[in-house]
């Protein structure tokens, strides 16, 4: 078990478009990395984590709305194929600790990806799982939750976050 360092929203890796994971790259080393991502997510009581949050610019995410060990969904190269409806809820992020904002996202999504066994899959989800999937896919696209709020709110979050980081 390894707990990886969480990168904050100011780190360059958080703003890069992550590279696709080739099937050949889903090997024992990748399984260990994903296991460390899962341990890190649980350690920080998160419901999702993306590879850039732990310093790797690859298209890998883990989601776990129940927060129960064993319920994790590991996805490589996830892409949203379809989305419907909208819902606004408060979101936070392991990379922006202590800050939340009301974020509007699709209520229902269909996501295509590869799993840890290199199988293609589609996930149709709604509600909380759909929100987590969208949030984590944003990370591998170089976006953060506050990119989906007004410029004024975004500026306020960034200003206050930078101030909080300076104090530590």
Short mmCIF file of N, CA and C in Angstrom, two decimals:
data_model
loop_
_atom_site.label_atom_id
_atom_site.label_comp_id
_atom_site.label_asym_id
_atom_site.label_seq_id
_atom_site.Cartn_x
_atom_site.Cartn_y
_atom_site.Cartn_z
N UNK A 1 0.85 -1.19 0.00
CA UNK A 1 0.00 0.00 0.00
C UNK A 1 0.89 1.24 0.00
N UNK A 2 0.64 2.09 -0.98
CA UNK A 2 1.37 3.36 -1.03
C UNK A 2 0.38 4.49 -1.17
N UNK A 3 0.57 5.48 -0.33
CA UNK A 3 -0.24 6.69 -0.44
C UNK A 3 0.60 7.68 -1.24
N UNK A 4 0.06 8.08 -2.38
CA UNK A 4 0.76 9.00 -3.27
C UNK A 4 0.47 10.44 -2.89
N UNK A 5 1.39 11.33 -3.22
CA UNK A 5 1.18 12.76 -2.96
C UNK A 5 0.12 13.30 -3.92
N UNK A 6 -0.83 14.05 -3.38
CA UNK A 6 -1.85 14.70 -4.20
C UNK A 6 -1.28 16.03 -4.70
N UNK A 7 -1.36 16.23 -6.00
CA UNK A 7 -0.93 17.49 -6.60
C UNK A 7 -2.05 18.51 -6.45
N UNK A 8 -1.68 19.74 -6.11
CA UNK A 8 -2.73 20.75 -5.99
C UNK A 8 -3.01 21.38 -7.35
N UNK A 9 -4.06 22.14 -7.41
CA UNK A 9 -4.56 22.69 -8.67
C UNK A 9 -3.60 23.66 -9.35
N UNK A 10 -2.59 24.12 -8.64
CA UNK A 10 -1.63 25.06 -9.21
C UNK A 10 -0.49 24.37 -9.96
N UNK A 11 -0.38 23.05 -9.82
CA UNK A 11 0.71 22.31 -10.45
C UNK A 11 0.43 22.11 -11.94
N UNK A 12 1.45 22.28 -12.79
CA UNK A 12 1.27 22.18 -14.24
C UNK A 12 0.60 20.89 -14.72
N UNK A 13 0.87 19.77 -14.07
CA UNK A 13 0.28 18.49 -14.50
C UNK A 13 -1.25 18.54 -14.47
N UNK A 14 -1.80 19.40 -13.64
CA UNK A 14 -3.26 19.49 -13.50
C UNK A 14 -3.92 20.22 -14.68
N UNK A 15 -3.12 20.87 -15.52
CA UNK A 15 -3.67 21.64 -16.63
C UNK A 15 -3.32 21.06 -18.00
N UNK A 16 -2.73 19.86 -18.00
CA UNK A 16 -2.33 19.22 -19.26
C UNK A 16 -3.38 18.23 -19.73
N UNK A 17 -3.51 18.11 -21.05
CA UNK A 17 -4.32 17.04 -21.62
C UNK A 17 -3.49 15.76 -21.45
N UNK A 18 -4.05 14.79 -20.76
CA UNK A 18 -3.32 13.55 -20.48
C UNK A 18 -3.24 12.66 -21.71
N UNK A 19 -2.17 11.85 -21.77
CA UNK A 19 -1.98 10.97 -22.93
C UNK A 19 -2.74 9.66 -22.74
N UNK A 20 -3.18 9.12 -23.87
CA UNK A 20 -3.91 7.85 -23.84
C UNK A 20 -3.02 6.73 -23.33
N UNK A 21 -3.64 5.77 -22.68
CA UNK A 21 -2.96 4.58 -22.20
C UNK A 21 -3.16 3.49 -23.25
N UNK A 22 -2.07 2.98 -23.78
CA UNK A 22 -2.14 1.89 -24.76
C UNK A 22 -2.40 0.57 -24.02
N UNK A 23 -3.08 -0.36 -24.67
CA UNK A 23 -3.40 -1.65 -24.05
C UNK A 23 -2.14 -2.32 -23.51
N UNK A 24 -1.04 -2.23 -24.24
CA UNK A 24 0.21 -2.86 -23.79
C UNK A 24 0.75 -2.24 -22.50
N UNK A 25 0.33 -1.01 -22.21
CA UNK A 25 0.78 -0.34 -20.99
C UNK A 25 0.00 -0.78 -19.76
N UNK A 26 -1.11 -1.47 -19.96
CA UNK A 26 -1.91 -1.96 -18.83
C UNK A 26 -1.29 -3.29 -18.41
N UNK A 27 -0.25 -3.17 -17.58
CA UNK A 27 0.53 -4.33 -17.16
C UNK A 27 0.62 -4.35 -15.63
N UNK A 28 1.50 -5.17 -15.11
CA UNK A 28 1.65 -5.31 -13.65
C UNK A 28 2.01 -3.96 -13.01
N UNK A 29 2.91 -3.22 -13.65
CA UNK A 29 3.30 -1.92 -13.12
C UNK A 29 2.11 -0.96 -13.07
N UNK A 30 1.28 -0.97 -14.12
CA UNK A 30 0.10 -0.12 -14.16
C UNK A 30 -0.90 -0.56 -13.08
N UNK A 31 -1.05 -1.87 -12.89
CA UNK A 31 -1.94 -2.38 -11.84
C UNK A 31 -1.49 -1.88 -10.47
N UNK A 32 -0.18 -1.88 -10.23
CA UNK A 32 0.35 -1.39 -8.95
C UNK A 32 0.08 0.11 -8.80
N UNK A 33 0.27 0.85 -9.88
CA UNK A 33 0.00 2.29 -9.85
C UNK A 33 -1.48 2.55 -9.53
N UNK A 34 -2.37 1.82 -10.20
CA UNK A 34 -3.80 1.99 -9.96
C UNK A 34 -4.15 1.60 -8.52
N UNK A 35 -3.53 0.56 -8.01
CA UNK A 35 -3.75 0.16 -6.62
C UNK A 35 -3.33 1.29 -5.67
N UNK A 36 -2.22 1.94 -5.97
CA UNK A 36 -1.78 3.09 -5.17
C UNK A 36 -2.76 4.26 -5.29
N UNK A 37 -3.31 4.46 -6.49
CA UNK A 37 -4.34 5.50 -6.67
C UNK A 37 -5.54 5.20 -5.77
N UNK A 38 -5.96 3.94 -5.76
CA UNK A 38 -7.11 3.53 -4.94
C UNK A 38 -6.82 3.77 -3.47
N UNK A 39 -5.64 3.34 -3.01
CA UNK A 39 -5.27 3.55 -1.60
C UNK A 39 -5.25 5.04 -1.27
N UNK A 40 -4.74 5.85 -2.17
CA UNK A 40 -4.66 7.30 -1.97
C UNK A 40 -6.06 7.90 -1.89
N UNK A 41 -6.94 7.48 -2.80
CA UNK A 41 -8.32 7.97 -2.81
C UNK A 41 -9.00 7.64 -1.48
N UNK A 42 -8.87 6.39 -1.01
CA UNK A 42 -9.51 6.01 0.25
C UNK A 42 -8.88 6.74 1.44
N UNK A 43 -7.58 6.89 1.44
CA UNK A 43 -6.89 7.59 2.52
C UNK A 43 -7.44 9.00 2.69
N UNK A 44 -7.71 9.66 1.57
CA UNK A 44 -8.21 11.04 1.60
C UNK A 44 -9.74 11.11 1.59
N UNK A 45 -10.40 9.96 1.71
CA UNK A 45 -11.86 9.86 1.75
C UNK A 45 -12.52 10.44 0.51
N UNK A 46 -11.89 10.21 -0.64
CA UNK A 46 -12.44 10.69 -1.91
C UNK A 46 -13.38 9.68 -2.53
N UNK A 47 -14.12 10.14 -3.53
CA UNK A 47 -15.02 9.27 -4.30
C UNK A 47 -14.50 9.07 -5.72
N UNK A 48 -13.39 9.70 -6.02
CA UNK A 48 -12.77 9.56 -7.33
C UNK A 48 -11.38 10.15 -7.31
N UNK A 49 -10.56 9.70 -8.25
CA UNK A 49 -9.21 10.23 -8.39
C UNK A 49 -8.76 10.01 -9.83
N UNK A 50 -7.98 10.94 -10.33
CA UNK A 50 -7.44 10.84 -11.69
C UNK A 50 -5.92 10.85 -11.62
N UNK A 51 -5.29 10.18 -12.57
CA UNK A 51 -3.82 10.06 -12.57
C UNK A 51 -3.10 11.40 -12.45
N UNK A 52 -3.54 12.47 -13.12
CA UNK A 52 -2.83 13.75 -12.95
C UNK A 52 -2.79 14.24 -11.50
N UNK A 53 -3.78 13.87 -10.71
CA UNK A 53 -3.81 14.30 -9.31
C UNK A 53 -2.68 13.70 -8.49
N UNK A 54 -2.08 12.62 -9.00
CA UNK A 54 -0.94 12.01 -8.32
C UNK A 54 0.32 12.11 -9.19
N UNK A 55 0.29 13.06 -10.14
CA UNK A 55 1.48 13.41 -10.87
C UNK A 55 1.74 12.73 -12.20
N UNK A 56 0.82 11.89 -12.67
CA UNK A 56 1.03 11.22 -13.96
C UNK A 56 0.01 11.70 -14.97
N UNK A 57 0.50 12.18 -16.09
CA UNK A 57 -0.36 12.73 -17.13
C UNK A 57 -0.82 11.64 -18.09
N UNK A 58 -1.58 10.70 -17.54
CA UNK A 58 -2.15 9.61 -18.35
C UNK A 58 -3.65 9.56 -18.12
N UNK A 59 -4.37 8.98 -19.09
CA UNK A 59 -5.83 8.95 -19.04
C UNK A 59 -6.30 7.73 -18.24
N UNK A 60 -6.16 7.84 -16.92
CA UNK A 60 -6.59 6.79 -16.00
C UNK A 60 -7.34 7.44 -14.85
N UNK A 61 -8.51 6.88 -14.52
CA UNK A 61 -9.30 7.39 -13.40
C UNK A 61 -9.83 6.22 -12.58
N UNK A 62 -10.17 6.53 -11.33
CA UNK A 62 -10.84 5.58 -10.45
C UNK A 62 -12.04 6.32 -9.87
N UNK A 63 -13.19 5.66 -9.87
CA UNK A 63 -14.39 6.24 -9.25
C UNK A 63 -14.96 5.23 -8.25
N UNK A 64 -15.57 5.76 -7.19
CA UNK A 64 -16.12 4.90 -6.15
C UNK A 64 -17.15 5.68 -5.32
N UNK A 65 -18.37 5.84 -5.87
CA UNK A 65 -19.36 6.66 -5.16
C UNK A 65 -19.74 6.12 -3.79
N UNK A 66 -19.64 4.81 -3.57
CA UNK A 66 -20.02 4.23 -2.28
C UNK A 66 -18.93 4.43 -1.22
N UNK A 67 -17.72 4.69 -1.65
CA UNK A 67 -16.53 4.78 -0.80
C UNK A 67 -16.22 3.46 -0.10
N UNK A 68 -16.83 2.37 -0.54
CA UNK A 68 -16.57 1.04 0.03
C UNK A 68 -15.42 0.40 -0.72
N UNK A 69 -14.47 -0.18 0.01
CA UNK A 69 -13.37 -0.92 -0.64
C UNK A 69 -13.95 -2.07 -1.45
N UNK A 70 -13.43 -2.23 -2.64
CA UNK A 70 -13.91 -3.28 -3.52
C UNK A 70 -14.93 -2.80 -4.54
N UNK A 71 -15.50 -1.61 -4.34
CA UNK A 71 -16.49 -1.06 -5.27
C UNK A 71 -15.86 -0.14 -6.32
N UNK A 72 -14.54 -0.02 -6.33
CA UNK A 72 -13.87 0.91 -7.23
C UNK A 72 -14.07 0.49 -8.69
N UNK A 73 -14.22 1.49 -9.54
CA UNK A 73 -14.28 1.28 -10.99
C UNK A 73 -13.04 1.97 -11.57
N UNK A 74 -12.18 1.17 -12.21
CA UNK A 74 -10.94 1.68 -12.82
C UNK A 74 -11.17 1.81 -14.32
N UNK A 75 -10.90 2.99 -14.86
CA UNK A 75 -11.13 3.24 -16.29
C UNK A 75 -9.90 3.86 -16.94
N UNK A 76 -9.58 3.35 -18.13
CA UNK A 76 -8.52 3.92 -18.94
C UNK A 76 -9.14 4.54 -20.18
N UNK A 77 -8.66 5.72 -20.54
CA UNK A 77 -9.12 6.43 -21.74
C UNK A 77 -10.63 6.66 -21.78
N UNK A 78 -11.24 7.05 -20.65
CA UNK A 78 -12.68 7.26 -20.67
C UNK A 78 -13.08 8.45 -21.54
N UNK A 79 -14.18 8.27 -22.25
CA UNK A 79 -14.72 9.31 -23.13
C UNK A 79 -16.23 9.36 -22.92
N UNK A 80 -16.77 10.55 -22.80
CA UNK A 80 -18.22 10.70 -22.68
C UNK A 80 -18.82 10.64 -24.07
N UNK A 81 -19.67 9.63 -24.30
CA UNK A 81 -20.31 9.44 -25.60
C UNK A 81 -21.62 10.20 -25.72
N UNK A 82 -22.32 10.32 -24.60
CA UNK A 82 -23.64 10.96 -24.61
C UNK A 82 -23.90 11.54 -23.23
N UNK A 83 -24.69 12.58 -23.19
CA UNK A 83 -25.07 13.20 -21.92
C UNK A 83 -26.45 13.82 -22.07
N UNK A 84 -27.20 13.83 -20.97
CA UNK A 84 -28.55 14.41 -20.98
C UNK A 84 -28.84 15.06 -19.64
N UNK A 85 -29.75 16.02 -19.70
CA UNK A 85 -30.22 16.69 -18.50
C UNK A 85 -29.14 17.55 -17.86
N UNK A 86 -29.51 18.16 -16.76
CA UNK A 86 -28.52 18.92 -16.01
C UNK A 86 -28.90 18.94 -14.54
N UNK A 87 -27.87 19.07 -13.74
CA UNK A 87 -28.03 19.09 -12.29
C UNK A 87 -26.92 19.96 -11.72
N UNK A 88 -27.25 20.74 -10.72
CA UNK A 88 -26.26 21.58 -10.06
C UNK A 88 -26.09 21.10 -8.63
N UNK A 89 -24.84 20.81 -8.28
CA UNK A 89 -24.52 20.34 -6.93
C UNK A 89 -23.20 20.94 -6.49
N UNK A 90 -22.98 20.93 -5.18
CA UNK A 90 -21.71 21.38 -4.66
C UNK A 90 -20.64 20.32 -4.92
N UNK A 91 -19.49 20.76 -5.41
CA UNK A 91 -18.36 19.86 -5.65
C UNK A 91 -17.13 20.40 -4.95
N UNK A 92 -16.29 19.46 -4.55
CA UNK A 92 -14.97 19.77 -4.04
C UNK A 92 -13.98 18.90 -4.79
N UNK A 93 -12.72 18.94 -4.38
CA UNK A 93 -11.69 18.19 -5.10
C UNK A 93 -10.50 17.97 -4.18
N UNK A 94 -9.91 16.78 -4.28
CA UNK A 94 -8.71 16.49 -3.49
C UNK A 94 -7.56 17.43 -3.84
N UNK A 95 -7.56 17.98 -5.04
CA UNK A 95 -6.49 18.89 -5.48
C UNK A 95 -6.76 20.35 -5.13
N UNK A 96 -7.94 20.61 -4.56
CA UNK A 96 -8.30 21.97 -4.13
C UNK A 96 -8.92 21.84 -2.73
N UNK A 97 -8.14 21.31 -1.77
CA UNK A 97 -8.71 21.00 -0.46
C UNK A 97 -9.29 22.23 0.24
N UNK A 98 -10.47 22.02 0.81
CA UNK A 98 -11.11 23.08 1.58
C UNK A 98 -11.96 24.04 0.77
N UNK A 99 -12.07 23.81 -0.53
CA UNK A 99 -12.84 24.72 -1.39
C UNK A 99 -13.90 23.94 -2.15
N UNK A 100 -15.10 24.52 -2.23
CA UNK A 100 -16.20 23.92 -2.96
C UNK A 100 -16.89 24.99 -3.80
N UNK A 101 -17.66 24.52 -4.77
CA UNK A 101 -18.48 25.43 -5.58
C UNK A 101 -19.66 24.65 -6.14
N UNK A 102 -20.72 25.37 -6.44
CA UNK A 102 -21.87 24.76 -7.10
C UNK A 102 -21.53 24.61 -8.58
N UNK A 103 -21.60 23.37 -9.08
CA UNK A 103 -21.19 23.07 -10.45
C UNK A 103 -22.34 22.40 -11.19
N UNK A 104 -22.63 22.92 -12.39
CA UNK A 104 -23.68 22.35 -13.24
C UNK A 104 -23.04 21.30 -14.15
N UNK A 105 -23.63 20.10 -14.15
CA UNK A 105 -23.14 19.00 -14.98
C UNK A 105 -24.34 18.24 -15.53
N UNK A 106 -24.08 17.37 -16.49
CA UNK A 106 -25.14 16.51 -17.03
C UNK A 106 -25.63 15.58 -15.92
N UNK A 107 -26.91 15.28 -15.96
CA UNK A 107 -27.51 14.38 -14.97
C UNK A 107 -27.25 12.91 -15.32
N UNK A 108 -27.11 12.64 -16.63
CA UNK A 108 -26.96 11.27 -17.15
C UNK A 108 -25.86 11.27 -18.20
N UNK A 109 -24.97 10.27 -18.14
CA UNK A 109 -23.91 10.16 -19.15
C UNK A 109 -23.69 8.70 -19.55
N UNK A 110 -23.15 8.53 -20.75
CA UNK A 110 -22.64 7.23 -21.20
C UNK A 110 -21.15 7.43 -21.44
N UNK A 111 -20.35 6.58 -20.80
CA UNK A 111 -18.90 6.67 -20.90
C UNK A 111 -18.35 5.38 -21.50
N UNK A 112 -17.46 5.51 -22.48
CA UNK A 112 -16.74 4.36 -23.04
C UNK A 112 -15.32 4.40 -22.50
N UNK A 113 -14.76 3.22 -22.20
CA UNK A 113 -13.40 3.15 -21.66
C UNK A 113 -12.88 1.72 -21.76
N UNK A 114 -11.65 1.54 -21.33
CA UNK A 114 -11.08 0.21 -21.14
C UNK A 114 -10.98 -0.03 -19.64
N UNK A 115 -11.16 -1.30 -19.23
CA UNK A 115 -10.99 -1.62 -17.82
C UNK A 115 -9.58 -2.17 -17.57
N UNK A 116 -9.31 -2.56 -16.35
CA UNK A 116 -7.98 -3.05 -15.96
C UNK A 116 -7.60 -4.34 -16.69
N UNK A 117 -8.61 -5.05 -17.22
CA UNK A 117 -8.37 -6.28 -17.98
C UNK A 117 -8.31 -6.03 -19.49
N UNK A 118 -8.20 -4.75 -19.86
CA UNK A 118 -8.07 -4.31 -21.26
C UNK A 118 -9.34 -4.53 -22.08
N UNK A 119 -10.46 -4.75 -21.40
CA UNK A 119 -11.73 -4.93 -22.10
C UNK A 119 -12.38 -3.57 -22.34
N UNK A 120 -13.02 -3.44 -23.52
CA UNK A 120 -13.81 -2.24 -23.80
C UNK A 120 -15.12 -2.34 -23.04
N UNK A 121 -15.56 -1.23 -22.47
CA UNK A 121 -16.84 -1.23 -21.78
C UNK A 121 -17.53 0.10 -21.94
N UNK A 122 -18.82 0.08 -21.71
CA UNK A 122 -19.63 1.29 -21.69
C UNK A 122 -20.36 1.32 -20.35
N UNK A 123 -20.36 2.49 -19.75
CA UNK A 123 -21.06 2.67 -18.48
C UNK A 123 -22.13 3.73 -18.69
N UNK A 124 -23.36 3.36 -18.43
CA UNK A 124 -24.47 4.32 -18.44
C UNK A 124 -24.74 4.66 -16.98
N UNK A 125 -24.70 5.94 -16.66
CA UNK A 125 -24.88 6.31 -15.26
C UNK A 125 -25.67 7.60 -15.13
N UNK A 126 -26.24 7.76 -13.95
CA UNK A 126 -26.94 9.01 -13.65
C UNK A 126 -26.67 9.38 -12.21
N UNK A 127 -27.01 10.61 -11.88
CA UNK A 127 -26.84 11.06 -10.51
C UNK A 127 -25.39 11.21 -10.10
N UNK A 128 -25.09 10.73 -8.90
CA UNK A 128 -23.78 10.94 -8.29
C UNK A 128 -22.65 10.30 -9.11
N UNK A 129 -22.84 9.07 -9.59
CA UNK A 129 -21.80 8.42 -10.39
C UNK A 129 -21.53 9.20 -11.67
N UNK A 130 -22.58 9.68 -12.32
CA UNK A 130 -22.40 10.48 -13.54
C UNK A 130 -21.59 11.74 -13.24
N UNK A 131 -21.86 12.37 -12.12
CA UNK A 131 -21.13 13.58 -11.72
C UNK A 131 -19.65 13.26 -11.47
N UNK A 132 -19.38 12.18 -10.75
CA UNK A 132 -17.99 11.81 -10.46
C UNK A 132 -17.24 11.50 -11.76
N UNK A 133 -17.87 10.75 -12.65
CA UNK A 133 -17.22 10.43 -13.93
C UNK A 133 -16.86 11.71 -14.68
N UNK A 134 -17.79 12.66 -14.75
CA UNK A 134 -17.52 13.92 -15.46
C UNK A 134 -16.38 14.70 -14.79
N UNK A 135 -16.39 14.72 -13.46
CA UNK A 135 -15.35 15.44 -12.71
C UNK A 135 -13.97 14.84 -12.98
N UNK A 136 -13.87 13.51 -12.92
CA UNK A 136 -12.57 12.85 -13.13
C UNK A 136 -12.12 12.94 -14.59
N UNK A 137 -13.04 12.83 -15.52
CA UNK A 137 -12.68 12.99 -16.94
C UNK A 137 -12.19 14.42 -17.19
N UNK A 138 -12.79 15.39 -16.52
CA UNK A 138 -12.28 16.76 -16.63
C UNK A 138 -10.79 16.81 -16.25
N UNK A 139 -10.42 16.11 -15.17
CA UNK A 139 -9.02 16.13 -14.74
C UNK A 139 -8.07 15.64 -15.84
N UNK A 140 -8.43 14.57 -16.53
CA UNK A 140 -7.52 14.05 -17.56
C UNK A 140 -7.55 14.92 -18.82
N UNK A 141 -8.52 15.85 -18.87
CA UNK A 141 -8.57 16.84 -19.95
C UNK A 141 -7.96 18.18 -19.53
N UNK A 142 -7.37 18.23 -18.33
CA UNK A 142 -6.72 19.45 -17.86
C UNK A 142 -7.66 20.48 -17.27
N UNK A 143 -8.85 20.04 -16.87
CA UNK A 143 -9.85 20.96 -16.30
C UNK A 143 -10.07 20.67 -14.82
N UNK A 144 -10.51 21.70 -14.10
CA UNK A 144 -10.85 21.57 -12.69
C UNK A 144 -12.29 22.01 -12.48
N UNK A 145 -12.88 21.59 -11.36
CA UNK A 145 -14.30 21.89 -11.15
C UNK A 145 -14.59 23.38 -11.22
N UNK A 146 -13.66 24.21 -10.77
CA UNK A 146 -13.94 25.65 -10.78
C UNK A 146 -13.85 26.27 -12.17
N UNK A 147 -13.40 25.49 -13.17
CA UNK A 147 -13.46 25.97 -14.55
C UNK A 147 -14.90 25.98 -15.06
N UNK A 148 -15.79 25.35 -14.33
CA UNK A 148 -17.20 25.24 -14.74
C UNK A 148 -18.11 26.20 -13.98
N UNK A 149 -17.51 27.17 -13.30
CA UNK A 149 -18.30 28.19 -12.60
C UNK A 149 -17.98 29.55 -13.23
N UNK A 150 -18.64 30.59 -12.77
CA UNK A 150 -18.43 31.93 -13.33
C UNK A 150 -16.99 32.38 -13.12
N UNK A 151 -16.56 33.30 -13.98
CA UNK A 151 -15.20 33.84 -13.86
C UNK A 151 -14.95 34.47 -12.49
N UNK A 152 -15.96 35.13 -11.96
CA UNK A 152 -15.83 35.78 -10.66
C UNK A 152 -15.60 34.74 -9.56
N UNK A 153 -16.43 33.68 -9.56
CA UNK A 153 -16.28 32.63 -8.54
C UNK A 153 -14.94 31.92 -8.70
N UNK A 154 -14.55 31.65 -9.94
CA UNK A 154 -13.27 30.98 -10.21
C UNK A 154 -12.11 31.82 -9.67
N UNK A 155 -12.14 33.11 -9.95
CA UNK A 155 -11.07 34.00 -9.49
C UNK A 155 -11.01 34.03 -7.96
N UNK A 156 -12.18 34.03 -7.32
CA UNK A 156 -12.23 34.05 -5.86
C UNK A 156 -11.64 32.77 -5.28
N UNK A 157 -12.01 31.62 -5.85
CA UNK A 157 -11.47 30.34 -5.37
C UNK A 157 -9.95 30.32 -5.52
N UNK A 158 -9.47 30.70 -6.70
CA UNK A 158 -8.02 30.67 -6.95
C UNK A 158 -7.27 31.63 -6.03
N UNK A 159 -7.80 32.82 -5.85
CA UNK A 159 -7.16 33.80 -4.98
C UNK A 159 -7.06 33.26 -3.55
N UNK A 160 -8.17 32.73 -3.05
CA UNK A 160 -8.19 32.22 -1.68
C UNK A 160 -7.33 30.96 -1.54
N UNK A 161 -7.32 30.11 -2.58
CA UNK A 161 -6.49 28.91 -2.52
C UNK A 161 -5.00 29.28 -2.50
N UNK A 162 -4.61 30.21 -3.36
CA UNK A 162 -3.21 30.66 -3.39
C UNK A 162 -2.80 31.25 -2.05
N UNK A 163 -3.71 32.00 -1.44
CA UNK A 163 -3.45 32.59 -0.12
C UNK A 163 -3.27 31.48 0.92
N UNK A 164 -4.12 30.46 0.86
CA UNK A 164 -4.03 29.34 1.81
C UNK A 164 -2.73 28.56 1.63
N UNK A 165 -2.30 28.38 0.38
CA UNK A 165 -1.06 27.64 0.10
C UNK A 165 0.15 28.41 0.64
N UNK A 166 0.13 29.74 0.51
CA UNK A 166 1.24 30.57 1.01
C UNK A 166 1.40 30.42 2.52
N UNK A 167 0.29 30.24 3.23
CA UNK A 167 0.33 30.15 4.69
C UNK A 167 0.94 28.84 5.17
N UNK A 168 0.94 27.82 4.30
CA UNK A 168 1.46 26.51 4.74
C UNK A 168 2.93 26.33 4.46
#
